[in-house]
XYZ file of C-alpha atoms in Angstrom:
720
model
C 68.508 198.964 -84.117
C 70.326 202.249 -83.894
C 69.102 205.803 -83.479
C 67.055 206.996 -86.449
C 66.326 210.752 -86.238
C 63.185 211.437 -88.252
C 64.403 214.916 -89.150
C 67.278 213.276 -91.046
C 65.144 210.719 -92.862
C 64.118 207.218 -91.852
C 65.263 205.208 -94.876
C 67.350 202.906 -92.675
C 64.565 202.241 -90.147
C 62.504 199.097 -90.523
C 59.099 199.544 -92.177
C 57.362 198.702 -88.868
C 59.265 201.336 -86.909
C 58.914 203.871 -89.723
C 55.123 203.412 -89.783
C 54.941 203.491 -86.006
C 56.918 206.732 -85.876
C 54.456 208.387 -88.265
C 51.618 207.235 -86.008
C 53.177 208.398 -82.718
C 54.936 211.584 -83.767
C 51.833 213.875 -83.995
C 51.167 213.261 -80.287
C 54.682 214.184 -79.159
C 55.716 217.715 -78.215
C 58.785 219.483 -76.860
C 58.857 220.533 -73.215
C 61.050 223.550 -72.616
C 62.803 223.384 -69.269
C 62.447 226.883 -67.855
C 64.050 228.501 -64.854
C 62.043 230.384 -62.247
C 62.192 233.524 -64.372
C 60.831 231.632 -67.378
C 64.094 231.520 -69.350
C 64.704 228.340 -71.356
C 67.406 226.078 -69.910
C 66.980 222.828 -71.870
C 64.653 220.544 -73.784
C 62.672 217.519 -72.717
C 59.841 215.516 -74.210
C 56.136 215.212 -73.475
C 53.113 213.722 -75.184
C 49.352 214.242 -75.309
C 47.069 211.529 -73.893
C 43.568 213.042 -74.209
C 41.507 215.118 -76.607
C 41.151 217.863 -74.004
C 44.898 218.526 -73.965
C 46.367 216.435 -71.122
C 50.167 216.189 -71.431
C 52.502 213.754 -69.638
C 56.205 214.161 -68.915
C 58.709 213.663 -66.081
C 58.483 215.971 -63.092
C 62.243 216.551 -63.267
C 61.840 217.854 -66.840
C 59.786 220.859 -65.700
C 60.803 221.106 -62.045
C 58.466 221.811 -59.157
C 56.730 225.200 -59.090
C 58.480 226.230 -62.325
C 56.909 227.857 -65.403
C 55.925 225.150 -67.915
C 56.360 225.787 -71.640
C 55.657 223.449 -74.548
C 56.144 223.697 -78.276
C 54.070 221.762 -80.809
C 55.501 220.419 -84.032
C 54.025 223.316 -86.003
C 55.883 225.805 -83.799
C 52.904 226.895 -81.706
C 53.417 227.340 -77.985
C 50.010 226.760 -76.361
C 49.390 228.015 -72.848
C 49.573 225.591 -69.940
C 46.370 226.149 -67.934
C 46.648 223.767 -64.983
C 48.639 220.960 -63.404
C 46.345 217.952 -63.050
C 48.603 215.716 -60.973
C 52.222 215.179 -60.006
C 54.351 212.753 -58.012
C 57.879 213.365 -56.804
C 58.180 209.672 -55.918
C 57.219 208.485 -59.415
C 58.807 211.438 -61.285
C 55.613 212.141 -63.234
C 53.541 215.233 -63.959
C 50.308 215.634 -65.944
C 49.258 219.104 -67.080
C 46.726 220.584 -69.476
C 47.358 222.814 -72.508
C 44.791 224.930 -74.342
C 45.368 223.176 -77.696
C 42.586 220.695 -78.487
C 43.733 219.662 -81.984
C 46.677 217.434 -80.975
C 45.902 213.727 -81.511
C 46.309 211.780 -78.254
C 48.287 208.586 -77.746
C 46.325 205.469 -76.822
C 47.065 204.165 -73.330
C 48.004 200.508 -73.341
C 47.072 197.895 -70.736
C 48.481 198.269 -67.235
C 49.935 194.751 -67.204
C 53.723 194.502 -67.214
C 55.552 194.090 -70.516
C 57.158 190.719 -71.041
C 60.904 190.316 -71.224
C 62.084 190.639 -74.821
C 59.018 192.592 -75.977
C 59.789 195.042 -78.807
C 59.243 198.712 -77.954
C 59.848 202.122 -79.531
C 60.673 205.459 -77.860
C 60.468 208.990 -79.213
C 62.007 212.165 -77.817
C 64.481 215.017 -78.200
C 67.855 213.430 -77.353
C 70.720 215.934 -77.255
C 68.442 218.517 -78.887
C 67.625 216.310 -81.919
C 63.886 216.880 -81.953
C 61.412 214.061 -82.577
C 63.965 211.292 -82.909
C 62.884 207.670 -82.724
C 64.772 204.653 -81.387
C 63.725 201.028 -81.030
C 64.797 198.244 -78.710
C 63.489 195.537 -76.385
C 62.453 195.154 -72.776
C 65.368 193.754 -70.780
C 63.438 193.296 -67.546
C 60.936 194.835 -65.161
C 62.778 195.507 -61.935
C 62.660 197.584 -58.763
C 64.986 200.598 -58.678
C 65.159 202.522 -55.381
C 61.732 201.253 -54.366
C 60.052 201.996 -57.708
C 59.054 199.453 -60.358
C 60.645 200.411 -63.688
C 60.923 198.941 -67.174
C 64.572 198.265 -68.053
C 65.211 198.895 -71.743
C 67.904 197.730 -74.129
C 68.108 200.917 -76.200
C 70.159 204.121 -76.139
C 68.560 206.776 -73.914
C 70.058 210.273 -73.988
C 69.388 213.622 -72.331
C 66.211 215.006 -73.891
C 64.489 211.622 -74.099
C 63.184 212.157 -70.556
C 59.402 212.336 -70.492
C 59.002 210.765 -73.928
C 56.576 207.938 -74.738
C 57.488 204.266 -74.823
C 55.063 202.422 -77.134
C 54.538 198.839 -78.207
C 54.310 197.767 -81.852
C 50.572 198.581 -81.854
C 51.347 202.209 -80.993
C 49.935 201.957 -77.468
C 51.619 203.783 -74.603
C 53.381 201.326 -72.288
C 55.694 203.629 -70.338
C 57.314 207.040 -69.851
C 61.087 207.350 -70.364
C 62.633 208.736 -67.182
C 66.347 208.011 -66.814
C 69.506 206.908 -68.545
C 71.540 204.046 -67.124
C 74.852 204.941 -65.527
C 76.173 201.464 -66.401
C 76.035 201.520 -70.177
C 74.907 203.877 -72.931
C 72.727 201.159 -74.459
C 70.405 200.895 -71.459
C 67.613 203.017 -70.026
C 64.485 202.898 -67.873
C 60.830 203.836 -68.195
C 57.937 204.270 -65.764
C 55.184 201.699 -66.452
C 51.882 203.031 -67.810
C 50.109 201.494 -64.777
C 51.792 204.117 -62.566
C 50.450 206.875 -64.820
C 46.968 205.317 -64.821
C 46.948 205.269 -61.008
C 47.744 208.996 -60.965
C 45.035 209.751 -63.544
C 42.496 207.897 -61.399
C 43.034 210.421 -58.584
C 43.652 213.839 -60.176
C 44.671 216.811 -58.025
C 44.195 219.806 -60.339
C 45.965 223.058 -59.524
C 45.653 226.192 -61.624
C 48.980 227.159 -63.147
C 49.077 230.452 -61.220
C 48.876 228.499 -57.962
C 51.394 225.897 -59.176
C 53.970 228.645 -59.633
C 53.632 229.660 -55.971
C 54.554 226.255 -54.488
C 57.800 226.719 -52.607
C 58.242 230.294 -53.830
C 60.112 232.703 -51.608
C 58.122 235.578 -50.157
C 59.006 238.521 -52.411
C 58.506 240.878 -49.489
C 61.379 239.144 -47.712
C 63.725 238.041 -50.536
C 64.823 239.174 -53.992
C 66.475 236.337 -56.013
C 69.069 237.365 -58.617
C 69.436 234.667 -61.334
C 69.124 230.954 -60.648
C 66.176 229.271 -58.950
C 65.670 230.017 -55.259
C 62.860 228.362 -53.309
C 61.916 227.321 -49.792
C 60.919 224.013 -48.239
C 60.437 223.109 -44.586
C 61.695 226.557 -43.576
C 64.958 226.082 -45.509
C 66.083 227.999 -48.593
C 67.333 225.945 -51.543
C 69.219 227.220 -54.583
C 69.532 225.646 -58.036
C 70.621 226.774 -61.460
C 73.405 229.176 -62.341
C 73.747 232.855 -63.056
C 74.873 234.213 -66.409
C 78.074 235.831 -65.111
C 81.482 234.319 -64.454
C 81.420 231.273 -62.191
C 77.654 230.976 -62.489
C 77.276 233.263 -59.481
C 73.706 233.734 -58.292
C 72.512 235.387 -55.124
C 69.395 236.166 -53.132
C 69.103 239.460 -51.255
C 67.164 239.952 -48.019
C 64.780 242.895 -48.245
C 64.916 243.671 -44.511
C 66.728 246.753 -43.240
C 70.243 246.161 -41.910
C 71.215 247.868 -38.618
C 73.924 250.496 -38.372
C 77.563 249.467 -37.877
C 78.704 247.302 -36.315
C 76.370 244.429 -37.243
C 76.561 240.665 -37.712
C 75.017 238.313 -40.255
C 74.914 234.508 -40.054
C 73.478 231.441 -41.773
C 73.864 227.663 -41.699
C 74.717 226.164 -45.088
C 75.217 222.626 -46.407
C 76.091 221.264 -49.863
C 77.580 218.017 -51.160
C 79.694 219.431 -53.994
C 83.180 219.683 -52.456
C 84.312 221.883 -55.351
C 81.296 224.146 -55.056
C 80.801 227.371 -53.153
C 77.897 228.922 -51.244
C 77.542 231.307 -48.334
C 76.796 234.892 -47.270
C 76.802 238.248 -49.036
C 76.737 241.604 -47.278
C 77.107 245.323 -47.979
C 75.199 244.751 -51.236
C 74.338 248.178 -52.661
C 74.081 247.756 -56.403
C 73.666 244.717 -58.643
C 76.847 242.581 -58.617
C 78.466 244.788 -55.935
C 78.909 243.248 -52.474
C 81.184 241.160 -50.237
C 80.927 237.390 -50.117
C 82.069 234.955 -47.410
C 81.769 231.289 -48.360
C 83.500 227.887 -48.312
C 85.076 226.760 -51.595
C 87.297 223.730 -52.247
C 87.645 223.117 -48.508
C 88.774 226.678 -47.730
C 86.958 229.743 -46.406
C 87.109 232.779 -48.686
C 86.243 236.471 -48.383
C 85.791 238.226 -51.740
C 84.870 241.767 -52.727
C 82.683 241.820 -55.854
C 82.545 245.076 -57.808
C 80.900 243.745 -60.963
C 80.024 240.599 -62.961
C 83.476 239.975 -64.470
C 86.389 238.112 -62.868
C 88.588 241.189 -63.256
C 86.193 243.022 -60.922
C 86.566 240.480 -58.129
C 89.128 240.846 -55.337
C 89.895 237.844 -53.118
C 90.651 239.521 -49.788
C 91.506 236.371 -47.810
C 91.668 232.578 -48.172
C 92.185 230.238 -45.223
C 91.593 226.686 -44.065
C 89.842 225.975 -40.778
C 89.632 222.770 -38.778
C 86.221 223.931 -37.603
C 84.792 223.643 -41.148
C 83.012 220.332 -41.843
C 82.616 219.483 -45.573
C 79.206 218.138 -46.658
C 77.702 218.961 -43.252
C 75.857 221.935 -41.819
C 78.272 224.793 -41.144
C 77.444 228.033 -39.380
C 78.952 230.971 -41.292
C 78.939 234.355 -39.585
C 80.431 237.760 -40.309
C 80.890 240.828 -38.117
C 81.093 244.070 -40.103
C 82.789 247.003 -38.383
C 83.772 250.442 -39.671
C 87.287 249.363 -40.732
C 87.350 245.548 -40.349
C 85.449 242.418 -41.334
C 85.589 239.409 -38.975
C 84.696 235.999 -40.490
C 83.725 232.925 -38.438
C 82.832 229.298 -39.111
C 81.020 227.252 -36.470
C 81.799 229.912 -33.887
C 85.560 230.013 -34.509
C 87.300 233.051 -35.992
C 88.787 232.270 -39.415
C 90.347 235.668 -40.178
C 90.063 239.442 -39.767
C 90.423 241.673 -42.828
C 90.885 245.456 -42.912
C 88.719 246.698 -45.766
C 86.250 249.579 -45.682
C 85.561 249.909 -49.422
C 81.876 248.844 -49.174
C 79.541 249.641 -46.303
C 75.775 249.853 -45.843
C 73.490 248.028 -48.281
C 71.685 244.692 -47.917
C 72.655 241.167 -46.806
C 71.763 237.785 -48.273
C 72.901 234.439 -49.694
C 75.013 233.389 -52.670
C 76.175 230.326 -54.578
C 78.512 229.522 -57.474
C 78.829 226.976 -60.274
C 76.527 223.908 -60.170
C 76.419 223.768 -56.383
C 72.938 223.080 -54.965
C 73.176 224.367 -51.387
C 70.619 224.383 -48.601
C 70.428 227.299 -46.149
C 68.698 227.635 -42.787
C 68.562 229.951 -39.781
C 69.551 233.080 -41.703
C 69.693 236.060 -39.339
C 71.402 239.376 -38.772
C 71.532 241.977 -36.040
C 73.723 243.906 -33.658
C 75.046 240.941 -31.664
C 74.361 237.356 -32.695
C 76.967 235.749 -30.447
C 75.215 234.281 -27.429
C 77.081 234.318 -24.100
C 78.650 230.973 -23.198
C 76.264 228.584 -21.512
C 78.546 227.761 -18.610
C 76.051 225.454 -16.903
C 75.466 223.422 -20.086
C 79.229 223.153 -20.738
C 79.855 222.006 -17.186
C 77.066 219.446 -17.440
C 78.481 218.323 -20.784
C 81.768 217.392 -19.111
C 79.790 215.367 -16.589
C 78.018 213.598 -19.449
C 81.326 212.808 -21.179
C 82.659 211.411 -17.950
C 79.652 209.143 -17.584
C 79.948 207.925 -21.175
C 83.664 207.222 -20.721
C 82.757 204.920 -17.825
C 80.043 203.220 -19.854
C 77.306 204.807 -17.751
C 74.031 206.329 -18.915
C 73.847 210.105 -18.377
C 71.543 211.162 -15.559
C 68.029 212.360 -16.388
C 68.849 215.706 -14.771
C 71.692 216.157 -17.271
C 69.392 215.451 -20.202
C 66.870 217.961 -18.903
C 69.506 220.679 -18.518
C 70.989 220.088 -21.974
C 67.526 220.078 -23.546
C 67.192 223.752 -22.609
C 69.883 224.589 -25.193
C 69.351 222.027 -27.958
C 71.452 223.887 -30.533
C 74.448 223.915 -28.208
C 74.058 220.281 -27.188
C 73.808 219.147 -30.824
C 76.937 221.136 -31.701
C 78.858 219.556 -28.827
C 77.661 216.115 -29.857
C 78.734 216.638 -33.461
C 82.226 217.746 -32.390
C 82.604 214.773 -30.092
C 81.472 212.234 -32.684
C 84.150 213.498 -35.051
C 86.873 213.356 -32.414
C 85.782 210.083 -30.826
C 84.390 207.820 -33.520
C 84.239 204.820 -31.198
C 81.666 206.665 -29.038
C 79.467 207.693 -31.945
C 76.621 205.302 -31.178
C 76.313 206.526 -27.576
C 76.390 210.163 -28.631
C 73.711 209.640 -31.286
C 71.511 208.044 -28.665
C 72.145 211.024 -26.428
C 71.255 213.453 -29.218
C 67.945 211.679 -29.741
C 67.146 211.821 -26.050
C 68.007 215.509 -25.861
C 65.851 216.257 -28.887
C 62.954 214.169 -27.600
C 63.166 215.866 -24.213
C 62.947 219.282 -25.897
C 59.893 218.169 -27.906
C 58.276 216.755 -24.765
C 58.865 220.009 -22.901
C 57.508 222.111 -25.768
C 54.476 219.860 -26.209
C 53.655 219.941 -22.494
C 53.785 223.724 -22.646
C 51.334 223.781 -25.565
C 49.032 221.332 -23.728
C 49.153 223.277 -20.441
C 45.763 225.098 -20.845
C 42.881 223.252 -19.196
C 40.352 224.392 -21.804
C 40.545 222.483 -25.057
C 39.890 225.625 -27.117
C 43.061 227.224 -25.714
C 45.343 224.458 -27.043
C 47.188 225.398 -30.250
C 46.450 222.307 -32.348
C 48.660 223.370 -35.269
C 51.700 223.992 -33.071
C 51.260 220.659 -31.268
C 50.850 218.811 -34.584
C 54.009 220.434 -35.954
C 55.905 219.495 -32.777
C 54.941 215.858 -33.404
C 56.357 216.199 -36.925
C 59.480 217.863 -35.512
C 60.136 214.753 -33.408
C 61.150 212.938 -36.618
C 62.351 216.073 -38.447
C 64.583 218.035 -36.046
C 65.268 220.795 -38.571
C 61.595 221.647 -39.077
C 60.848 225.331 -38.437
C 57.595 225.279 -36.449
C 57.259 229.081 -36.467
C 57.691 229.144 -40.257
C 54.729 226.830 -40.781
C 52.553 228.571 -38.217
C 53.206 231.796 -40.134
C 52.302 230.043 -43.389
C 49.016 228.821 -41.869
C 48.254 232.388 -40.822
C 48.998 233.570 -44.350
C 46.759 230.881 -45.870
C 43.977 231.707 -43.434
C 44.184 235.401 -44.244
C 44.246 234.706 -47.996
C 41.202 232.432 -47.736
C 39.284 234.900 -45.584
C 40.010 237.688 -48.056
C 38.625 235.530 -50.897
C 35.146 235.286 -49.316
C 32.333 237.179 -50.984
C 30.003 239.365 -48.860
C 27.357 236.628 -49.008
C 29.872 233.962 -47.936
C 31.076 236.153 -45.083
C 27.594 236.055 -43.541
C 26.924 232.329 -44.173
C 29.115 229.715 -42.420
C 27.811 227.028 -44.799
C 28.669 228.983 -47.945
C 32.037 229.967 -46.473
C 32.853 226.340 -45.653
C 31.901 225.266 -49.162
C 34.130 228.041 -50.471
C 36.971 226.633 -48.346
C 36.461 223.245 -50.031
C 36.877 224.885 -53.437
C 39.782 227.066 -52.293
C 41.710 224.221 -50.676
C 41.029 221.225 -52.905
C 39.874 222.438 -56.328
C 42.144 225.476 -56.631
C 45.229 224.419 -54.660
C 45.249 220.696 -55.284
C 45.247 219.281 -51.747
C 44.215 215.634 -51.885
C 44.242 212.317 -50.064
C 47.264 210.081 -50.529
C 46.346 207.136 -52.735
C 49.512 205.327 -53.818
C 51.681 206.089 -50.776
C 49.131 205.961 -47.950
C 51.440 204.336 -45.378
C 54.147 206.990 -45.710
C 54.876 208.776 -42.432
C 55.069 212.020 -44.423
C 51.269 211.933 -44.649
C 51.107 212.471 -40.879
C 53.550 215.400 -40.804
C 51.535 218.634 -41.118
C 54.486 220.500 -42.664
C 54.886 217.903 -45.437
C 51.131 217.819 -46.005
C 51.324 221.589 -46.550
C 54.390 221.272 -48.812
C 53.268 218.267 -50.882
C 49.483 218.954 -50.695
C 48.862 215.304 -49.868
C 47.932 213.562 -46.645
C 45.718 211.273 -44.536
C 42.108 211.965 -43.493
C 43.170 213.318 -40.113
C 46.141 215.420 -41.274
C 44.110 217.014 -44.091
C 41.276 217.574 -41.611
C 43.672 219.378 -39.252
C 44.688 221.676 -42.119
C 41.003 222.208 -43.000
C 40.168 223.021 -39.368
C 43.074 225.420 -38.897
C 42.218 227.504 -41.954
C 38.485 227.443 -41.136
C 39.133 228.550 -37.541
C 41.259 231.435 -38.773
C 38.231 232.588 -40.757
C 35.957 232.229 -37.726
C 34.026 229.196 -39.021
C 32.370 226.891 -36.421
C 33.834 223.552 -37.502
C 35.020 220.514 -35.549
C 36.806 217.236 -36.230
C 34.645 214.112 -36.081
C 36.442 210.791 -35.325
C 34.513 208.243 -37.354
C 35.553 204.602 -36.906
C 38.387 204.114 -39.373
C 38.060 207.604 -40.839
C 38.109 211.273 -39.849
C 35.962 214.090 -41.193
C 35.095 217.707 -40.439
C 31.617 218.897 -39.476
C 30.130 222.367 -39.666
C 28.555 222.927 -36.237
C 26.615 226.217 -36.178
C 25.984 227.647 -32.724
C 22.202 227.509 -33.068
C 22.178 223.771 -33.948
C 25.690 222.294 -33.590
C 24.742 218.718 -34.470
C 22.845 219.579 -37.641
C 25.599 220.721 -39.972
C 26.932 218.717 -42.927
C 30.179 216.759 -42.878
C 33.189 217.317 -45.165
C 35.592 214.521 -46.114
C 38.978 216.250 -46.470
C 40.607 213.041 -47.725
C 38.234 212.942 -50.697
C 38.749 216.558 -51.761
C 36.250 217.960 -49.236
C 33.242 215.915 -50.403
C 30.120 217.135 -48.575
C 28.189 214.407 -46.731
C 24.893 214.193 -44.896
C 24.512 212.112 -41.729
C 23.595 208.878 -43.521
C 26.516 209.215 -45.946
C 28.890 209.850 -43.058
C 27.614 206.719 -41.294
C 28.122 204.720 -44.476
C 31.670 206.069 -44.720
C 32.225 204.865 -41.145
C 31.077 201.382 -42.133
C 27.872 201.490 -40.089
C 24.330 201.033 -41.323
C 21.571 203.552 -40.737
C 19.962 203.118 -37.322
C 23.028 201.392 -35.845
C 24.911 204.595 -35.190
C 23.609 208.038 -34.343
C 26.453 210.405 -35.023
C 24.975 213.298 -33.085
C 24.715 211.222 -29.939
C 27.421 208.578 -30.156
C 30.283 210.382 -31.891
C 31.098 213.703 -30.307
C 33.642 216.083 -31.844
C 37.208 215.040 -31.118
C 39.114 217.101 -28.589
C 42.460 218.464 -29.667
C 44.201 215.984 -27.372
C 42.293 213.139 -29.061
C 43.291 214.419 -32.506
C 46.958 214.536 -31.467
C 46.764 211.042 -29.983
C 45.223 209.723 -33.207
C 48.056 211.209 -35.279
C 50.620 209.604 -32.979
C 48.879 206.227 -33.184
C 49.044 206.450 -36.987
C 52.801 207.092 -36.750
C 53.205 204.311 -34.220
C 51.314 201.936 -36.495
C 53.387 202.852 -39.552
C 56.551 202.410 -37.488
C 55.503 199.007 -36.132
C 56.362 197.614 -32.719
C 59.375 195.528 -33.746
C 61.836 198.405 -33.226
C 61.362 199.689 -29.680
C 63.973 202.447 -29.977
C 61.878 203.970 -32.787
C 58.484 203.353 -31.163
C 59.358 204.764 -27.727
C 59.405 208.475 -28.691
C 55.827 208.205 -29.995
C 54.732 206.434 -26.813
C 56.383 209.110 -24.687
C 54.459 211.822 -26.519
C 51.236 209.803 -26.257
C 51.607 209.624 -22.491
C 52.381 213.345 -22.350
C 49.038 213.930 -24.097
C 47.044 211.306 -22.151
C 49.054 210.421 -19.028
C 46.250 208.307 -17.586
C 46.039 205.835 -20.495
C 46.834 202.464 -18.912
C 47.148 200.563 -22.214
C 49.757 203.006 -23.539
C 51.567 202.742 -20.210
C 51.732 198.955 -20.502
C 52.865 199.162 -24.141
C 55.656 201.548 -23.183
C 56.765 199.255 -20.352
C 57.098 196.390 -22.845
C 59.035 198.556 -25.317
C 61.352 199.813 -22.542
C 62.045 196.250 -21.484
C 62.825 195.234 -25.077
C 65.143 198.234 -25.306
C 66.944 197.085 -22.129
C 65.730 200.103 -20.147
C 64.575 197.988 -17.206
C 64.637 200.779 -14.629
C 62.211 202.857 -16.689
C 60.105 199.756 -17.411
C 59.778 199.093 -13.677
C 58.478 202.632 -13.136
C 55.662 202.088 -15.659
C 54.740 198.678 -14.219
C 54.674 200.184 -10.721
C 52.333 202.918 -11.986
C 49.929 200.242 -13.248
C 50.091 198.358 -9.951
C 49.369 201.566 -8.048
C 46.455 202.646 -10.267
C 45.039 199.091 -10.624
C 43.119 199.792 -13.874
C 40.250 197.451 -14.743
C 40.772 194.839 -17.434
C 44.418 194.167 -16.547
C 45.871 190.953 -15.098
C 47.446 192.478 -12.000
C 48.831 189.122 -10.816
C 50.855 188.783 -14.012
C 52.053 192.366 -13.674
C 53.245 191.678 -10.113
C 55.066 188.534 -11.262
C 56.744 190.481 -14.058
C 57.726 193.223 -11.617
C 59.540 190.691 -9.456
C 61.547 189.454 -12.441
C 62.550 192.914 -13.730
C 66.105 193.869 -12.677
C 66.312 197.037 -10.597
């Protein structure tokens, strides 16, 4: 059957579809896609599923941390009060509106629809509000790791987030994408995925939802578009209203006197797009811009919003520019000249003194969606050449040319300037494609060495209390995410701790128990942090930065977050390593073993001793927590996080498991079992020299419980 817009009459629709449309339509509403400033940018579809105003749509319809607006069929625009749950992986969001008179759709069974089953969808395709279309289920198949319902029906822009119902009017799926293969094909998310989300709600008040990923307004002032931050990077979406869709974001920090330099690393996939730096920004729409566009580097003077007010001062190509990769853009502003660089190489000098003073910042044009990092400015950003690292680099290249492995001393020297070594590696991989695999291995070793060095520095204090748990946990995450800004997340933890502390009432300030209970409300009820239910094995759940960004994690990673914020407020709490689980305990100084436990994975549920033992899988009387399970040291917490990552990685890929084992042995160098495991992984990875060193360590230490005769026999067989 073809498209049958209800607003145009349904005489041609079958009686069954016509009746079904009348039944479903009252539950459907329009979702207005709003930019960060709340301005409407498009229409999507949503629908009500409960009498208390729960609405379902696609996450991409509203966008993360964006204002959410809906319009009912009678024209009312009820307020959105909270976000109840969301999933980037499943592209779903559930939120609540303050209208209680909208009839809800019935949720159908979670079992998969059969091939050929008749279904009906309703939405706002191409702006045609409340249109209905019918079709059949082509198949249920996996698309990019997600189970979706494939539909034989036309799906257009605006249908996203709309309901897919069976002939009984029961919800069976949520429309979420149009096929790129044919116009008469689309996909929907099965209702079972929605039901799983509803079973584990993570409510966040709308005022807190709007702050997720938001730039600090004391540091940045966005102008048009949607600017946000994630993992210490700045991301830009949307377009401005002026020519070329220009939008920019101005730093609020004071710029030094002339001469000064400004720099940023930028990456975007749109070859025809443009994004880069602005400087000397005094008034709105008045500034210079230096940015790549269509493979060239361009310097433009902007004196207003119109094209006639723009002056292209210089265009040039540069072999140093790398499309679709990270590029370092930098500008030196002098009294009479502007010097523009890309990846450290001068692109051009321009004599122009029309604009001086003002602010600096970032810009983008058209539909480009760039990512920025390491924005900085100052008197002199150009570091002196690292002669020792360059000399050692030539030694490394010589070794690689001979098929040799670079010396450990070379790796250690290069690890002291990771940014430089990565830049050299990137240049070499482009010039010498046949050596790419060796260079990538080298880059990993350099990065791992830098993480090892940083972690050892954090672990240097003998007293456990002096170890910075948050920094060490972020360094573990940085092992797999080299671009993670550790300092950015430490600053965010400080901000969260200060905000929580400021929220305490006078009574809570004098009662550790009341303050800890307040933290449970603040962290889980108000900000939506929750345990991962449908993606438990994801390594992201062990990365503290992603737990902070996505508000989802494992028992131990959520407990680390709980501990860090509590410690910043001066609360006497500790991590308790239950068998198979991890919780937090309030341990007051006068009676440290008497405090209650808090299960961060289950939204901070408060537990007494017996409940905690039950959670650990032990019966009462078999386990005395106060005697048998002491608080975990920070080293033990870090080791547990690494073992989770090692377990999720598996032991079948030694090159991926070895970095975790190296960090484990940096934390607990005397662990004989980890030493043996690393020896096996090194042997599998054909690093026999390093494997011999670990086996020799075991033979020298002679730990109990090990078959030393077998170790000696293996040592004899290992090549030197």
